[in-house]
PDB file of C-alpha atoms in Angstrom:
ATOM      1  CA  UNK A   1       0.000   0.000   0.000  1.00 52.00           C
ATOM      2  CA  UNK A   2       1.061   3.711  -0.783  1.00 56.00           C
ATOM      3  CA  UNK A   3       2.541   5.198   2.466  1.00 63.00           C
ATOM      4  CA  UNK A   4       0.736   8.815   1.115  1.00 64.00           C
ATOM      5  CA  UNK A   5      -2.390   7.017   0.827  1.00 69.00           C
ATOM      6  CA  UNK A   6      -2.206   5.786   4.148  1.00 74.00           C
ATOM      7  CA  UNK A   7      -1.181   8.887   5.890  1.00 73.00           C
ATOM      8  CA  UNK A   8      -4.288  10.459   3.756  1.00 73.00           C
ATOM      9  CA  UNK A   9      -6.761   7.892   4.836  1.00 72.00           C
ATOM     10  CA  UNK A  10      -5.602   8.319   8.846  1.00 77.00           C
ATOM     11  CA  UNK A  11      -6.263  12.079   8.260  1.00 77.00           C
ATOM     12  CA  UNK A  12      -9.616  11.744   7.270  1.00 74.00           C
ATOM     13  CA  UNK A  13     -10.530   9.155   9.806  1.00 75.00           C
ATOM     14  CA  UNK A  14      -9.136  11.484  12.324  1.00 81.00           C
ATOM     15  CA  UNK A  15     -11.067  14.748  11.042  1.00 81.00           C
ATOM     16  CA  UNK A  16     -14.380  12.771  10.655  1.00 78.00           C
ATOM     17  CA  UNK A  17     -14.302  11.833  14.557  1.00 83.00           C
ATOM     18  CA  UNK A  18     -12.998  15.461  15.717  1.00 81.00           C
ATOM     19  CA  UNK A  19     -15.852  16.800  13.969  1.00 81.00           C
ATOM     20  CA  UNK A  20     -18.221  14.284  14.959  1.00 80.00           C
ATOM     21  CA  UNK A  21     -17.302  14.873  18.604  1.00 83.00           C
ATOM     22  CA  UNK A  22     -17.184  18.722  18.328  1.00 81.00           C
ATOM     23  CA  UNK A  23     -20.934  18.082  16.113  1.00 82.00           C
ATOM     24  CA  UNK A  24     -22.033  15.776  19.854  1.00 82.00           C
ATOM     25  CA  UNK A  25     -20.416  18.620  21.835  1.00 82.00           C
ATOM     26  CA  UNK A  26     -22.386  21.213  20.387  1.00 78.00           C
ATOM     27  CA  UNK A  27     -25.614  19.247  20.606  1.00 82.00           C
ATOM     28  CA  UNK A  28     -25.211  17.980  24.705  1.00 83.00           C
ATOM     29  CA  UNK A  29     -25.329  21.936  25.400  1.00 78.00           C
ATOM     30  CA  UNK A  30     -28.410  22.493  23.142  1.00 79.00           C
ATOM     31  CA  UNK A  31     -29.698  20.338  24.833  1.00 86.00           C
ATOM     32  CA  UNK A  32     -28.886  21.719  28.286  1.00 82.00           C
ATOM     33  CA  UNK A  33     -29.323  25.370  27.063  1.00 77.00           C
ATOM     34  CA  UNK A  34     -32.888  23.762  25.767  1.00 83.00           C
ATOM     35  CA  UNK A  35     -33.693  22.212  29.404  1.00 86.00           C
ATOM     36  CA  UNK A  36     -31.997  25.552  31.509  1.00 79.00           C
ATOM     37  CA  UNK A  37     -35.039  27.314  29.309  1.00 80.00           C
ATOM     38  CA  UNK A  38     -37.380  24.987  30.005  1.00 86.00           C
ATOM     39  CA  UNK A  39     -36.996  25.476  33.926  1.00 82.00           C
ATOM     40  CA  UNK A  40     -36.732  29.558  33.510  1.00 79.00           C
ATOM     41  CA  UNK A  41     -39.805  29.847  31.651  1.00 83.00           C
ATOM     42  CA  UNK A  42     -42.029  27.069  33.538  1.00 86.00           C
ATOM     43  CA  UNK A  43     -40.965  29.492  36.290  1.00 83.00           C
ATOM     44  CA  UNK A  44     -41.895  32.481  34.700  1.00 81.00           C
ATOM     45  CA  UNK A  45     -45.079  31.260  33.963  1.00 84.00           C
ATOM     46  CA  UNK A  46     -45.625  30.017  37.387  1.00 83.00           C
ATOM     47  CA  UNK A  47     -44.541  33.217  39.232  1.00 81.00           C
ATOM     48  CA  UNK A  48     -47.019  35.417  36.531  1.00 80.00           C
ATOM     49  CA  UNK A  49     -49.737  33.038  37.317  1.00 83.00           C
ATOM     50  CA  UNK A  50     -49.788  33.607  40.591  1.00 82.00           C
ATOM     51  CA  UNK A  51     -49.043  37.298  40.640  1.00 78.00           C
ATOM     52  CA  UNK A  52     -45.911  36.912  42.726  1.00 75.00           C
ATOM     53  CA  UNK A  53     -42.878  38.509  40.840  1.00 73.00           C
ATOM     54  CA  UNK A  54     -40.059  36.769  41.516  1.00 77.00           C
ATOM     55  CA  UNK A  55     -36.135  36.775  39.823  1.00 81.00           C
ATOM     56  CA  UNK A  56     -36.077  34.453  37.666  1.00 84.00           C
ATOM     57  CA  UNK A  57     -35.003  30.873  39.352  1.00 87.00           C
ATOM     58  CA  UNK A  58     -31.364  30.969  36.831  1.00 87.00           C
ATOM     59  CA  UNK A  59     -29.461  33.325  35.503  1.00 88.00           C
ATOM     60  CA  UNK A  60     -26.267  33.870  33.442  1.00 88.00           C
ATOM     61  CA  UNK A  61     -23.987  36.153  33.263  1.00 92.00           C
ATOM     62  CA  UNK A  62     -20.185  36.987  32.025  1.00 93.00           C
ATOM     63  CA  UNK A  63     -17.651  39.085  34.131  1.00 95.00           C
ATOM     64  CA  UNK A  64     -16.258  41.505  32.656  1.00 93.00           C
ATOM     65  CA  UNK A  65     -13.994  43.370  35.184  1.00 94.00           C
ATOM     66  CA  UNK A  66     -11.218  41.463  37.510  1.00 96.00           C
ATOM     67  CA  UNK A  67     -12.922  42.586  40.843  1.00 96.00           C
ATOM     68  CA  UNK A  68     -13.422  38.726  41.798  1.00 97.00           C
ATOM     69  CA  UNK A  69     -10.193  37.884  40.852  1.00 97.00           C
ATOM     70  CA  UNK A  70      -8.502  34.993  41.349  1.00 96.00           C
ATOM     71  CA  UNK A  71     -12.156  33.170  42.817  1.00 96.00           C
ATOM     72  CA  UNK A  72     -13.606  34.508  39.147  1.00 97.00           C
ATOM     73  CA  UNK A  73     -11.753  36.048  36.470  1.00 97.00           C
ATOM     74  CA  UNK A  74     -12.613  38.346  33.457  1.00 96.00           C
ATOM     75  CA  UNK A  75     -14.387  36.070  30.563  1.00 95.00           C
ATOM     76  CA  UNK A  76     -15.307  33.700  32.795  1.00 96.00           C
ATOM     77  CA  UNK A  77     -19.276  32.584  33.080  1.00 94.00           C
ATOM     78  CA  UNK A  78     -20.887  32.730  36.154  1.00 96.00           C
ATOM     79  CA  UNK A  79     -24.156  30.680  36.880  1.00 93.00           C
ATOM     80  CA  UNK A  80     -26.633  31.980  39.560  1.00 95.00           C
ATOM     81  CA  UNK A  81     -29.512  30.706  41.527  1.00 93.00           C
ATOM     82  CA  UNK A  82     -32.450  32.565  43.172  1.00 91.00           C
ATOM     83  CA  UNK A  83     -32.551  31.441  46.989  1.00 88.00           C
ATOM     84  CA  UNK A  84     -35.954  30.712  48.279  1.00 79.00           C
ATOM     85  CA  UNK A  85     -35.922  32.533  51.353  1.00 81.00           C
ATOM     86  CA  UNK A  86     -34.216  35.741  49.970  1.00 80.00           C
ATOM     87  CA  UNK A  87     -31.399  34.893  52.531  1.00 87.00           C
ATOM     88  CA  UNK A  88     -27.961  34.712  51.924  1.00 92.00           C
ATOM     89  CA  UNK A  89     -25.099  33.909  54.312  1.00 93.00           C
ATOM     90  CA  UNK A  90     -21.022  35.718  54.678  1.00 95.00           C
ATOM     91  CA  UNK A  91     -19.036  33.975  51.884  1.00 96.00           C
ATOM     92  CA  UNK A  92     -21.664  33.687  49.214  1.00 97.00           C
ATOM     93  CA  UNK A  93     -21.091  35.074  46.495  1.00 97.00           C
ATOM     94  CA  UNK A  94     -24.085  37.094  44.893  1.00 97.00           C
ATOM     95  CA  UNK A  95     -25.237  38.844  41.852  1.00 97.00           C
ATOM     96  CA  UNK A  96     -27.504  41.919  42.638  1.00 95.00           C
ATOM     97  CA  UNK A  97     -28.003  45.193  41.329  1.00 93.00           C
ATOM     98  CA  UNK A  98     -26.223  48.102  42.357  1.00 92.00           C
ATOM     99  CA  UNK A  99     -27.163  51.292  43.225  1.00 88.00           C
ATOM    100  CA  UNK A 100     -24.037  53.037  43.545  1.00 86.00           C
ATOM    101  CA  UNK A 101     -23.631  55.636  41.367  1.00 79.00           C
ATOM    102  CA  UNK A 102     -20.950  55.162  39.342  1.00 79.00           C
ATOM    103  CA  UNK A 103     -22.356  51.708  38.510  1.00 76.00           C
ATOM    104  CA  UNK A 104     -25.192  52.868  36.701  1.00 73.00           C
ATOM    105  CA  UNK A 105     -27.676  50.210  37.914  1.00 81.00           C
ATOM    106  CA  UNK A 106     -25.154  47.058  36.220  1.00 91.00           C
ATOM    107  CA  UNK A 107     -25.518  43.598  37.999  1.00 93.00           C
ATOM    108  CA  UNK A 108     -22.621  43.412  39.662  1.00 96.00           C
ATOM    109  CA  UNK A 109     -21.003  40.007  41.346  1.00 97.00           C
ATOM    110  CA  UNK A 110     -19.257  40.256  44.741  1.00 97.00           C
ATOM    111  CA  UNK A 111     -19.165  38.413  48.144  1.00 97.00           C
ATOM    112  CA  UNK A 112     -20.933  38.830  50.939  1.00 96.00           C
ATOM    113  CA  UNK A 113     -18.593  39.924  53.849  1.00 96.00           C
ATOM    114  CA  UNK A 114     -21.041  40.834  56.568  1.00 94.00           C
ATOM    115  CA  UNK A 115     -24.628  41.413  56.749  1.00 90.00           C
ATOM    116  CA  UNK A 116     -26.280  44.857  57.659  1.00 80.00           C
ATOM    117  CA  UNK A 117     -29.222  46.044  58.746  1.00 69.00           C
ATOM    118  CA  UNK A 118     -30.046  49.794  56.956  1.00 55.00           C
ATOM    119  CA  UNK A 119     -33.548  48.701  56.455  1.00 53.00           C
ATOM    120  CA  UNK A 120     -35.691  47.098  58.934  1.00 52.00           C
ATOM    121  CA  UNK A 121     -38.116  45.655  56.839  1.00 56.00           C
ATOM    122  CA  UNK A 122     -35.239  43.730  54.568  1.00 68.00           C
ATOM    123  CA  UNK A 123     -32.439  42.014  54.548  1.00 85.00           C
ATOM    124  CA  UNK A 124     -28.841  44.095  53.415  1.00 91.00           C
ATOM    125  CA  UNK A 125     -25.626  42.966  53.170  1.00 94.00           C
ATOM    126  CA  UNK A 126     -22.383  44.399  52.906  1.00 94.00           C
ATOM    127  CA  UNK A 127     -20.188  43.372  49.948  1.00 96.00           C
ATOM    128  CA  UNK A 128     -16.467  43.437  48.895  1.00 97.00           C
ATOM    129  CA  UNK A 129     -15.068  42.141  45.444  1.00 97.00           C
ATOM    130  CA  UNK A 130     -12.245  39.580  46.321  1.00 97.00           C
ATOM    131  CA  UNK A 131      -9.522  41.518  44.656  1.00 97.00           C
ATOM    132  CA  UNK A 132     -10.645  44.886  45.915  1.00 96.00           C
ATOM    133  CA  UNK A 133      -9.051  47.040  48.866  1.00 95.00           C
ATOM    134  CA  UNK A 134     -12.201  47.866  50.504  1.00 95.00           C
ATOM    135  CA  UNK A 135     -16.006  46.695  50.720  1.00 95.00           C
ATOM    136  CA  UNK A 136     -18.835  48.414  48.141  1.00 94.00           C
ATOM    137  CA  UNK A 137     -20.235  51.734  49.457  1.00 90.00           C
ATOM    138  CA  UNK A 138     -23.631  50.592  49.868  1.00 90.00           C
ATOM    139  CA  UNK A 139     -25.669  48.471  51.661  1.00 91.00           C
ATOM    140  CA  UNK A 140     -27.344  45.708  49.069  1.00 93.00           C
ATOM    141  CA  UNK A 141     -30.814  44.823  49.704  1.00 91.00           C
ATOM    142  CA  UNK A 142     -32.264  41.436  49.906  1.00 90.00           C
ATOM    143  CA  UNK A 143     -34.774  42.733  47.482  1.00 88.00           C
ATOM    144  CA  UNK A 144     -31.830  43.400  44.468  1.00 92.00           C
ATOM    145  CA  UNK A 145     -30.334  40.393  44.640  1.00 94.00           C
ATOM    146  CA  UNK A 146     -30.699  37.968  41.692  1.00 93.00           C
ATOM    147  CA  UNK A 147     -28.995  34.850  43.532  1.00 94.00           C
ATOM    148  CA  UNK A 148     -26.107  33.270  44.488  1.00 96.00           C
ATOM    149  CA  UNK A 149     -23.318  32.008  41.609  1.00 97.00           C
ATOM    150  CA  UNK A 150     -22.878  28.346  42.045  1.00 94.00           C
ATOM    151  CA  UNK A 151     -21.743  27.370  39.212  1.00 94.00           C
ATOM    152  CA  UNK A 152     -18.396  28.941  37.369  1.00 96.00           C
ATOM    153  CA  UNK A 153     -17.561  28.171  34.016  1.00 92.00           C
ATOM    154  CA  UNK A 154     -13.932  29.571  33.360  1.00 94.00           C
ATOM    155  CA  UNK A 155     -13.063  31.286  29.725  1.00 92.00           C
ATOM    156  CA  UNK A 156     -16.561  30.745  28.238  1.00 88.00           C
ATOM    157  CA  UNK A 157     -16.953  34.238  27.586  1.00 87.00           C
ATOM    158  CA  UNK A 158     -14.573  33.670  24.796  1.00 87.00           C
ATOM    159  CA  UNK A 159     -16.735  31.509  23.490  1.00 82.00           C
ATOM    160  CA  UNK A 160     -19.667  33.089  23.597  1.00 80.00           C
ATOM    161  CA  UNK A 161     -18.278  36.354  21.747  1.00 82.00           C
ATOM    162  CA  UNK A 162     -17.218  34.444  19.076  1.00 83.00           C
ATOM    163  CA  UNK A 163     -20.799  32.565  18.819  1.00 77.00           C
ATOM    164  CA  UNK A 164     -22.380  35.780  19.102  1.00 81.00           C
ATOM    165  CA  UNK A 165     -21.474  36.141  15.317  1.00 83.00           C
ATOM    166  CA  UNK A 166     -23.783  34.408  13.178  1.00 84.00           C
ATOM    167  CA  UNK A 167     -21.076  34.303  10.892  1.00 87.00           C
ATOM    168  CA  UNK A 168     -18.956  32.107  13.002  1.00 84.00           C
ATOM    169  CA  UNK A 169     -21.373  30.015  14.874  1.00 78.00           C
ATOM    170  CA  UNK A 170     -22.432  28.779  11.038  1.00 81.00           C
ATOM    171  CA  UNK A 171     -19.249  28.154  10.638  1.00 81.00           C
ATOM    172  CA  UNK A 172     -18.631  26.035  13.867  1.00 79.00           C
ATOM    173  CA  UNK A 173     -22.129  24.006  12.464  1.00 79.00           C
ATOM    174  CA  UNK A 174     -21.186  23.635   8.740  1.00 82.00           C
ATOM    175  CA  UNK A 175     -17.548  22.908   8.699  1.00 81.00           C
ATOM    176  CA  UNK A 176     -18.005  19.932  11.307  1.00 80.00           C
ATOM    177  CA  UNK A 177     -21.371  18.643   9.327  1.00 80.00           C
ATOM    178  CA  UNK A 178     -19.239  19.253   5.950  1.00 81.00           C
ATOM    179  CA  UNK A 179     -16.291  17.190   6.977  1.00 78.00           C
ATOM    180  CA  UNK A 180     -18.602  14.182   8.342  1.00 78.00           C
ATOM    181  CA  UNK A 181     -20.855  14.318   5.632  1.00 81.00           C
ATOM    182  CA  UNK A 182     -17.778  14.240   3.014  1.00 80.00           C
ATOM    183  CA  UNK A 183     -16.339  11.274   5.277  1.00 75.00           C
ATOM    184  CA  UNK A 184     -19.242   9.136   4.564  1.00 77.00           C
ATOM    185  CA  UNK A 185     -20.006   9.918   1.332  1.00 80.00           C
ATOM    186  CA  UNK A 186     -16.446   8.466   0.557  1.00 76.00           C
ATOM    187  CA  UNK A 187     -16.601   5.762   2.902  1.00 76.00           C
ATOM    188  CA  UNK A 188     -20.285   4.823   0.886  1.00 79.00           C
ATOM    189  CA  UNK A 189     -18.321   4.874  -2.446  1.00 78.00           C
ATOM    190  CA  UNK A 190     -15.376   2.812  -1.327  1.00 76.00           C
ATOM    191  CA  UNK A 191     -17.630  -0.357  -0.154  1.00 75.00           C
ATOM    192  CA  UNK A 192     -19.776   0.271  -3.349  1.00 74.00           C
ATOM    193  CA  UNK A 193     -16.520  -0.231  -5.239  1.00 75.00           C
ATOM    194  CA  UNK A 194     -15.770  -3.317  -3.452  1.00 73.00           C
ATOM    195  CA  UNK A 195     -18.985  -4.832  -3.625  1.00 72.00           C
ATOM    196  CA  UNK A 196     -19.043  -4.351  -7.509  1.00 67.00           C
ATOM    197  CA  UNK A 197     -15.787  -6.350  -7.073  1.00 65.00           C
ATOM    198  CA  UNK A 198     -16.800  -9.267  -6.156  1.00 61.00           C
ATOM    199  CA  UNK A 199     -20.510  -8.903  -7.911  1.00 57.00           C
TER     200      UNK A 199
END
């Protein structure tokens, strides 16, 4: 057998399962993406029905400054779940919106470092950003907070910004499909070649 044909022929075996695994890849977290919507909508509906607006139950964000660093860094994804009670405890770390004004109302993600009491009626909290010198100005309210990260997914901002072009998420569905699709259209011709062989 020709070496070249055989160095050919372990490239394209080795293509077709690289795409076929990126192809499974990319359809486990449709699948999760499709069941994480599920949940927040069933939710939704659930808290509209009954006239009690609620955060939703998840919610995803990316970090975008290094305030958290090294416990979260920029580009990483950051999961967060509502708490059921509205109670959080020192060392959580939380998502909420801020009220400082310099923030301009952004959801911000720090730790809780002590809890306060500014408001009688609600819960408060102070909170400090791991890799900052002091705690945040203001008190944050029970009643701002979206939830409590629990789940952090390091670097997939840099995948989402590229996905967020349609051009390249296409790209990241056609190539793969184009290369497995090519595989077995050659692998179909070569045993329809050998079964005229022997016909």
């Amino acid at each position: 057998t020709d070496p070249n044909n055989q160095f050919l022929y372990k490239i394209q075996y080795l293509s077709y399962f690289v795409a076929r695994a990126f192809l499974l890849a990319i359809f486990g977290l449709l699948i999760l993406l499709a069941l994480f919507f599920t949940i927040y909508f069933a939710d939704l509906f659930i808290n509209v029905k009954s006239g009690n607006y609620k955060n939703p139950i998840f919610g995803g964000y990316v970090i975008v400054s290094p305030s958290m660093v090294p416990t979260i860094n920029i580009n990483d994804a950051i999961v967060i779940k509502r708490s059921s009670n509205n109670q959080y405890n020192v060392g959580d770390i939380i998502s909420f919106y801020s009220t400082e004004y310099d923030e301009n109302g952004n959801v911000i993600t720090h730790r809780v470092v002590r809890k306060g009491n500014e408001n009688s009626s609600l819960s408060s909290y102070v909170t400090k950003g791991d890799n900052n010198p002091g705690p945040d100005r203001k008190y944050v309210l029970s009643s701002n907070i979206y939830g409590k990260v629990f789940l952090i997914i390091p670097k997939l901002g840099y995948l989402q910004s590229f996905l967020s072009n349609p051009i390249h998420f296409a790209l990241c569905i056609i190539v793969p499909s184009g290369i497995v699709i090519i595989y077995d259209i050659i692998r179909i011709r070569k045993a329809f070649r050998r079964s005229k062989k022997f016909c």
